[in-house]
Amino acid sequence: MSKSSDRAELYLKALDQLIARDDRIRLHAEPGREFLFRPGQLLVTAEDLQRVIAKLRENGFRFELGKGFLGLERVILPNNRDDIPRIVRLLRDPKTWPGERIPLVQPHHLTVGHGGNMHGCPGDRPRPTDPLPKPGKPDKGKGVTIGVIDTGISATAATDHPDWLAGWYTPQADDVDTAYDHGDFFALQGGHGTFVAGVARQAAPGVRFDPEVALDPNGLGDEEALATAITGLAKGVQIVNMSLGCFTLDNVASEPVRRAVNLLPKDVVVVASAGNQGTERPSWPGALANVVGVAALALNGDGTIVPACYSNHGHWVDLCAVGNRSSTYLKGEWQLPGEPAPEAFDRYAYWAGTSFVTPHVAGTIAALMTSNGISAPQARDLLLSGPEFHPGYGVQVP
């Protein structure tokens, strides 16, 4: 096994250990249908709440009502914390509702940053790399703002990267990525949002960005946090970048995320990463009809470009580009359990994943807007008008 494969396996093991230790997380491990969820929580539309409550009583479930969001009610089942997938399937079964409409009910799914991988094709963590050259002329993307919904932005981003990041966003305390697990050792996806912001500005050096936190430094969040971040974007954002996503029970679309995206102005373009598990299974929000799903390509040693083995793909993917990127990062050290020595980083990193294709696409849309004097939807449609690169990967973006 190669060193890269060894690191990938250690990364996945560390993530599995983290999930197992957190009582707020459960893994539904059904082969080919895996997903993460909040134990003991059902999300139900307000109009279906009373019918669902009556059915829960009829089946002997004890429940409480929690705080809802976006027109969805939260039903807490304290005695059935691990049984949520089974209960949702019961409530979705037409046999449960003879002659009636099936209610809209789902687990409260967790979202995952797509810089790493979970229960799929192994991926690697970031590696140190040389500093980037200074940005190009700030004409590409000038006047355009990208919302970066991620782990947030490093507290030292502006001072660590005065050429790349200083002055291109408005620092706010609730947008900070705490990034470190302990001391100066990174959490599993600490710095992910800072890296993503740097990739977007490479494609469009004149673009501003609005960082929002929807993931913790380990790259984990949930549908409520993501919906809150989407609805909390600053006014004037024209493009939204989400280098994250979730698998869901039986691949049903995430209702909270669908609702949040639908609240955005119609002239805002949303791009989201496809995910890194090497499957055709849809990842949300990337698979939503009004979101641009982005897959990854890989650059071979001979210079040819091919579909990345780790990238999710399928009919729901719209665009693709090379997923191997160097970008802005933090100072600190990486050391996973089982590694003999830490690896030091000095503000720049190399990383691969659909997470890093997505901001390249977002930045490319911004650059097309300014170079052609067109809107974000027009720039998106211009990219989508090309030929499909490979079945299930969409149109290639240079």
Coordinates of C-alpha atoms in Angstrom, one line a residue:
M1 CA 0.0 0.0 0.0
S2 CA 1.3 3.5 -0.9
K3 CA 2.0 6.2 1.6
S4 CA -1.0 8.1 0.3
S5 CA -3.2 5.1 0.7
D6 CA -1.9 4.6 4.2
R7 CA -2.7 8.2 5.1
A8 CA -6.2 7.9 3.5
E9 CA -7.0 4.8 5.6
L10 CA -5.8 6.6 8.8
Y11 CA -7.9 9.6 7.9
L12 CA -11.0 7.5 7.5
K13 CA -10.3 5.6 10.7
A14 CA -9.9 8.9 12.6
L15 CA -13.2 10.1 11.2
D16 CA -15.0 6.9 12.1
Q17 CA -13.6 7.1 15.7
L18 CA -14.8 10.7 16.0
I19 CA -18.3 9.8 14.9
A20 CA -18.4 6.8 17.3
R21 CA -17.4 9.0 20.2
D22 CA -20.1 11.7 19.6
D23 CA -23.5 10.8 21.1
R24 CA -25.1 13.4 18.8
I25 CA -24.3 11.4 15.7
R26 CA -25.4 8.0 14.4
L27 CA -24.4 6.1 11.3
H28 CA -27.0 4.2 9.4
A29 CA -24.7 1.5 8.0
E30 CA -27.0 -0.3 5.6
P31 CA -24.6 -1.2 2.7
G32 CA -25.0 1.2 -0.2
R33 CA -27.4 3.4 1.8
E34 CA -25.2 4.8 4.5
F35 CA -25.9 8.2 6.0
L36 CA -25.4 10.1 9.2
F37 CA -28.2 11.4 11.3
R38 CA -29.1 13.1 14.6
P39 CA -30.3 10.4 17.0
G40 CA -33.9 10.6 18.2
Q41 CA -35.0 13.4 15.8
L42 CA -37.7 13.4 13.1
L43 CA -38.3 16.4 10.9
V44 CA -42.0 16.7 9.7
T45 CA -43.7 19.4 7.8
A46 CA -46.0 21.6 9.9
E47 CA -49.1 20.5 7.9
D48 CA -48.3 16.8 8.5
L49 CA -47.4 17.1 12.2
Q50 CA -50.7 16.1 13.8
R51 CA -51.2 13.1 11.5
V52 CA -47.6 11.9 12.3
I53 CA -48.1 12.5 16.0
A54 CA -51.3 10.4 15.9
K55 CA -49.6 7.6 14.1
L56 CA -46.7 7.6 16.6
R57 CA -49.2 7.3 19.5
E58 CA -51.0 4.5 17.7
N59 CA -47.7 2.6 17.5
G60 CA -46.7 3.2 21.1
F61 CA -43.9 5.7 20.6
R62 CA -43.1 8.2 23.3
F63 CA -42.3 11.6 21.8
E64 CA -41.7 15.3 22.6
L65 CA -41.8 18.4 20.4
G66 CA -38.6 20.4 19.8
K67 CA -37.8 23.7 18.1
G68 CA -38.6 23.6 14.4
F69 CA -37.2 25.6 11.5
L70 CA -38.2 26.6 7.9
G71 CA -41.7 25.3 8.4
L72 CA -40.5 21.9 9.6
E73 CA -41.3 20.6 13.1
R74 CA -38.8 18.6 15.1
V75 CA -40.2 15.5 16.9
I76 CA -38.0 14.0 19.6
L77 CA -38.2 10.3 20.3
P78 CA -36.1 9.9 23.5
N79 CA -36.6 6.1 23.8
N80 CA -35.9 5.4 20.1
R81 CA -32.8 7.4 19.4
D82 CA -31.2 4.8 17.1
D83 CA -34.5 3.7 15.4
I84 CA -35.1 6.8 13.3
P85 CA -34.5 5.2 9.9
R86 CA -37.0 2.4 10.7
I87 CA -39.6 4.8 12.0
V88 CA -39.3 7.1 9.0
R89 CA -39.7 4.1 6.7
L90 CA -42.8 3.1 8.6
L91 CA -44.2 6.6 8.3
R92 CA -43.4 6.7 4.5
D93 CA -45.0 3.3 3.8
P94 CA -48.2 3.6 1.8
K95 CA -49.6 0.7 3.8
T96 CA -49.4 2.9 6.9
W97 CA -51.7 5.4 5.3
P98 CA -54.4 3.5 3.3
G99 CA -56.4 6.0 1.2
E100 CA -54.4 8.9 2.6
R101 CA -51.5 11.1 1.3
I102 CA -48.1 10.0 2.7
P103 CA -46.7 12.7 5.0
L104 CA -43.4 14.4 4.4
V105 CA -41.1 13.1 7.2
Q106 CA -37.4 12.5 7.3
P107 CA -34.4 12.0 9.7
H108 CA -32.3 15.0 10.6
H109 CA -29.3 14.2 8.3
L110 CA -25.7 15.3 8.9
T111 CA -23.7 17.1 6.3
V112 CA -20.1 16.4 5.5
G113 CA -17.4 18.6 4.0
H114 CA -16.1 17.2 0.7
G115 CA -12.5 17.7 1.4
G116 CA -12.4 14.3 3.0
N117 CA -14.2 11.0 2.4
M118 CA -16.5 8.9 4.4
H119 CA -17.3 5.2 3.9
G120 CA -16.3 5.2 0.3
C121 CA -13.3 5.6 -2.1
P122 CA -10.5 6.6 0.3
G123 CA -9.2 10.2 -0.1
D124 CA -6.3 12.0 1.4
R125 CA -6.0 14.9 3.8
P126 CA -4.2 18.2 2.8
R127 CA -0.4 18.2 2.3
P128 CA 2.0 21.2 2.7
T129 CA 3.0 23.0 -0.5
D130 CA 4.9 26.1 -1.7
P131 CA 3.3 29.6 -1.5
L132 CA 1.1 30.7 -4.3
P133 CA 2.2 33.6 -6.6
K134 CA 0.4 36.8 -6.1
P135 CA -3.1 37.1 -7.5
G136 CA -3.6 38.3 -11.1
K137 CA -5.3 41.6 -12.0
P138 CA -8.6 42.1 -10.0
D139 CA -10.7 42.6 -13.1
K140 CA -12.0 39.0 -13.2
G141 CA -15.0 38.9 -10.8
K142 CA -14.8 42.5 -9.8
G143 CA -18.1 43.5 -8.1
V144 CA -19.2 39.9 -7.7
T145 CA -19.6 38.3 -4.2
I146 CA -19.5 34.6 -3.6
G147 CA -21.1 33.1 -0.5
V148 CA -18.8 30.4 0.9
I149 CA -20.8 28.1 3.2
D150 CA -18.2 25.9 4.9
T151 CA -16.2 25.6 8.1
G152 CA -15.8 29.4 8.1
I153 CA -12.6 31.4 7.6
S154 CA -9.4 31.3 9.7
A155 CA -9.1 34.0 12.3
T156 CA -5.7 34.8 10.9
A157 CA -6.7 34.5 7.2
A158 CA -6.1 38.2 6.4
T159 CA -2.7 38.4 8.1
D160 CA -1.5 35.0 6.8
H161 CA -2.6 35.9 3.3
P162 CA -2.6 39.7 2.8
D163 CA -2.4 39.4 -1.0
W164 CA -5.0 36.7 -1.3
L165 CA -7.6 37.2 1.4
A166 CA -7.1 40.5 3.2
G167 CA -9.8 43.1 2.3
W168 CA -11.9 40.6 0.2
Y169 CA -14.3 39.7 2.9
T170 CA -15.8 41.3 6.1
P171 CA -14.4 39.6 9.2
Q172 CA -17.1 38.6 11.7
A173 CA -16.7 36.6 14.9
D174 CA -19.3 34.0 14.0
D175 CA -17.7 33.2 10.7
V176 CA -14.4 32.0 12.2
D177 CA -13.1 28.5 11.7
T178 CA -11.6 27.4 15.0
A179 CA -9.6 24.9 12.8
Y180 CA -7.5 23.2 15.5
D181 CA -8.3 20.1 17.5
H182 CA -5.7 20.9 20.2
G183 CA -2.7 23.2 20.3
D184 CA -1.6 23.8 16.7
F185 CA -2.8 20.4 15.5
F186 CA -5.5 20.6 12.8
A187 CA -9.0 19.1 13.2
L188 CA -9.9 16.7 10.3
Q189 CA -11.1 19.5 8.0
G190 CA -9.8 22.6 9.9
G191 CA -9.0 25.3 7.3
H192 CA -11.3 23.8 4.7
G193 CA -13.2 27.0 4.2
T194 CA -10.0 29.1 4.0
F195 CA -8.7 26.7 1.3
V196 CA -12.0 27.0 -0.6
A197 CA -12.0 30.8 -0.5
G198 CA -8.5 30.8 -2.0
V199 CA -9.5 28.6 -4.8
A200 CA -12.4 30.8 -5.8
R201 CA -10.1 33.9 -5.8
Q202 CA -7.6 32.1 -8.0
A203 CA -10.3 31.8 -10.7
A204 CA -11.6 35.4 -10.1
P205 CA -9.0 37.6 -8.4
G206 CA -11.5 40.5 -8.1
V207 CA -14.2 38.6 -6.4
R208 CA -15.3 39.2 -2.8
F209 CA -16.6 36.4 -0.6
D210 CA -18.9 36.1 2.4
P211 CA -17.9 33.2 4.6
E212 CA -20.6 31.4 6.6
V213 CA -20.2 28.5 9.0
A214 CA -22.2 25.3 8.5
L215 CA -19.6 22.7 9.4
D216 CA -17.4 22.2 12.5
P217 CA -13.6 22.0 12.1
N218 CA -13.9 18.2 11.5
G219 CA -16.2 18.9 8.5
L220 CA -19.4 17.8 10.1
G221 CA -22.7 19.7 10.3
D222 CA -26.4 19.1 9.9
E223 CA -29.3 20.2 7.7
E224 CA -30.4 22.8 10.3
A225 CA -27.0 24.4 10.3
L226 CA -26.8 24.4 6.5
A227 CA -30.2 25.9 6.1
T228 CA -29.4 28.6 8.6
A229 CA -26.2 29.4 6.8
I230 CA -28.0 29.6 3.4
T231 CA -30.7 31.9 4.8
G232 CA -28.1 34.0 6.6
L233 CA -26.0 35.0 3.6
A234 CA -25.3 38.7 3.1
K235 CA -27.4 40.7 0.7
G236 CA -25.8 41.1 -2.6
V237 CA -24.3 37.5 -2.8
Q238 CA -24.6 36.4 -6.5
I239 CA -23.1 33.0 -6.3
V240 CA -23.2 30.4 -3.4
N241 CA -20.5 27.8 -3.0
M242 CA -21.2 24.7 -0.9
S243 CA -18.3 22.2 -0.8
L244 CA -20.3 19.8 1.2
G245 CA -23.4 17.6 1.1
C246 CA -25.3 14.7 2.7
F247 CA -26.6 11.3 1.8
T248 CA -30.1 10.7 2.9
L249 CA -32.4 7.9 3.8
D250 CA -33.4 6.1 0.6
N251 CA -31.9 9.0 -1.4
V252 CA -34.9 11.3 -0.8
A253 CA -34.1 15.0 -1.3
S254 CA -33.2 16.9 1.8
E255 CA -36.3 19.0 2.5
P256 CA -34.7 21.6 4.8
V257 CA -31.9 22.3 2.2
R258 CA -34.4 22.4 -0.6
R259 CA -36.5 24.9 1.2
A260 CA -33.5 27.1 2.1
V261 CA -32.2 27.1 -1.5
N262 CA -35.6 28.0 -2.8
L263 CA -35.7 31.1 -0.6
L264 CA -32.6 32.6 -2.4
P265 CA -33.3 35.2 -5.0
K266 CA -33.8 33.7 -8.5
D267 CA -30.8 35.4 -9.9
V268 CA -28.4 33.7 -7.4
V269 CA -26.5 30.7 -8.7
V270 CA -25.8 27.8 -6.3
V271 CA -23.0 25.4 -6.9
A272 CA -22.3 22.3 -4.7
S273 CA -19.8 19.5 -4.7
A274 CA -20.8 16.0 -5.8
G275 CA -18.9 14.2 -3.0
N276 CA -16.0 11.8 -2.9
Q277 CA -17.4 8.4 -2.4
G278 CA -17.0 7.2 -6.0
T279 CA -20.8 6.5 -6.3
E280 CA -23.7 7.5 -8.5
R281 CA -25.8 8.0 -5.4
P282 CA -27.1 11.6 -5.2
S283 CA -25.6 14.0 -2.7
W284 CA -27.7 16.9 -1.5
P285 CA -27.7 19.9 -2.2
G286 CA -25.7 19.0 -5.3
A287 CA -28.5 16.8 -6.7
L288 CA -31.2 19.5 -6.4
A289 CA -32.6 20.6 -9.8
N290 CA -31.8 24.3 -9.2
V291 CA -28.2 23.6 -7.9
V292 CA -25.2 23.0 -10.1
G293 CA -23.7 19.7 -9.1
V294 CA -19.9 19.5 -9.6
A295 CA -17.7 16.4 -10.0
A296 CA -13.9 16.1 -10.1
L297 CA -11.4 15.1 -12.7
A298 CA -7.9 14.0 -12.2
L299 CA -4.7 15.0 -13.9
N300 CA -2.6 12.0 -14.9
G301 CA 1.2 12.0 -14.9
D302 CA 1.3 12.0 -18.7
G303 CA -0.8 15.2 -18.7
T304 CA -4.1 13.6 -19.7
I305 CA -7.3 14.4 -17.8
V306 CA -9.6 11.6 -16.7
P307 CA -12.6 11.2 -14.3
A308 CA -11.4 11.1 -10.7
C309 CA -11.9 7.7 -9.2
Y310 CA -13.1 9.2 -5.9
S311 CA -15.7 11.6 -7.4
N312 CA -19.4 11.0 -7.2
H313 CA -21.1 11.2 -10.5
G314 CA -24.4 10.5 -12.3
H315 CA -27.3 12.1 -14.2
W316 CA -27.6 14.8 -11.5
V317 CA -24.0 16.2 -12.0
D318 CA -23.7 19.2 -14.3
L319 CA -20.1 20.3 -14.4
C320 CA -16.6 19.0 -13.7
A321 CA -13.0 20.1 -13.5
V322 CA -9.7 19.0 -12.1
G323 CA -10.0 18.4 -8.3
N324 CA -6.3 18.7 -7.4
R325 CA -5.6 22.2 -6.1
S326 CA -3.1 24.3 -4.2
S327 CA -4.6 27.1 -2.1
T328 CA -4.5 29.3 1.0
Y329 CA -4.3 27.4 4.3
L330 CA -3.2 27.8 7.9
K331 CA -0.1 27.4 10.1
G332 CA -0.1 24.3 12.1
E333 CA 0.6 20.5 12.1
W334 CA -1.2 17.4 10.9
Q335 CA -0.9 14.1 12.8
L336 CA -3.4 11.4 12.7
P337 CA -3.5 8.5 15.2
G338 CA -1.0 5.9 14.1
E339 CA 1.3 8.4 12.2
P340 CA 4.9 8.4 13.5
A341 CA 5.4 12.2 13.3
P342 CA 3.5 15.4 12.6
E343 CA 3.6 17.2 9.2
A344 CA 4.1 21.0 9.4
F345 CA 2.1 23.5 7.3
D346 CA 3.0 27.1 6.7
R347 CA -0.1 28.8 5.3
Y348 CA -0.4 26.9 2.0
A349 CA -1.7 23.4 1.1
Y350 CA -2.3 21.0 -1.7
W351 CA -5.6 19.1 -1.5
A352 CA -7.8 17.0 -3.8
G353 CA -11.6 16.5 -3.8
T354 CA -14.9 17.7 -5.3
S355 CA -14.7 20.4 -2.6
F356 CA -12.1 22.2 -4.5
V357 CA -13.5 21.9 -8.0
T358 CA -16.6 23.7 -6.8
P359 CA -15.0 27.0 -5.9
H360 CA -13.1 26.9 -9.1
V361 CA -16.4 26.7 -10.9
A362 CA -17.9 29.4 -8.7
G363 CA -14.9 31.7 -9.5
T364 CA -15.2 30.9 -13.2
I365 CA -18.8 31.9 -13.2
A366 CA -17.8 35.2 -11.5
A367 CA -15.1 35.8 -14.1
L368 CA -17.5 35.1 -17.0
M369 CA -19.9 37.6 -15.5
T370 CA -17.4 40.5 -15.6
S371 CA -15.7 39.6 -18.8
N372 CA -19.0 39.2 -20.7
G373 CA -21.1 41.7 -18.8
I374 CA -23.7 39.0 -18.0
S375 CA -25.7 37.8 -15.0
A376 CA -24.8 34.8 -12.8
P377 CA -27.5 32.6 -14.4
Q378 CA -26.3 33.6 -17.9
A379 CA -22.7 32.7 -17.0
R380 CA -23.8 29.4 -15.5
D381 CA -25.8 28.6 -18.6
L382 CA -22.8 29.5 -20.8
L383 CA -20.7 26.8 -19.0
L384 CA -23.6 24.3 -19.2
S385 CA -23.8 24.7 -23.0
G386 CA -20.7 22.7 -23.7
P387 CA -20.5 19.0 -24.5
E388 CA -20.5 16.4 -21.7
F389 CA -16.9 15.4 -20.8
H390 CA -17.8 11.9 -19.7
P391 CA -21.1 10.2 -18.9
G392 CA -22.2 11.2 -15.4
Y393 CA -19.6 14.0 -15.1
G394 CA -21.2 16.9 -16.9
V395 CA -19.4 19.6 -18.9
Q396 CA -15.7 20.2 -18.3
V397 CA -14.7 23.6 -16.9
P398 CA -11.1 24.5 -17.8

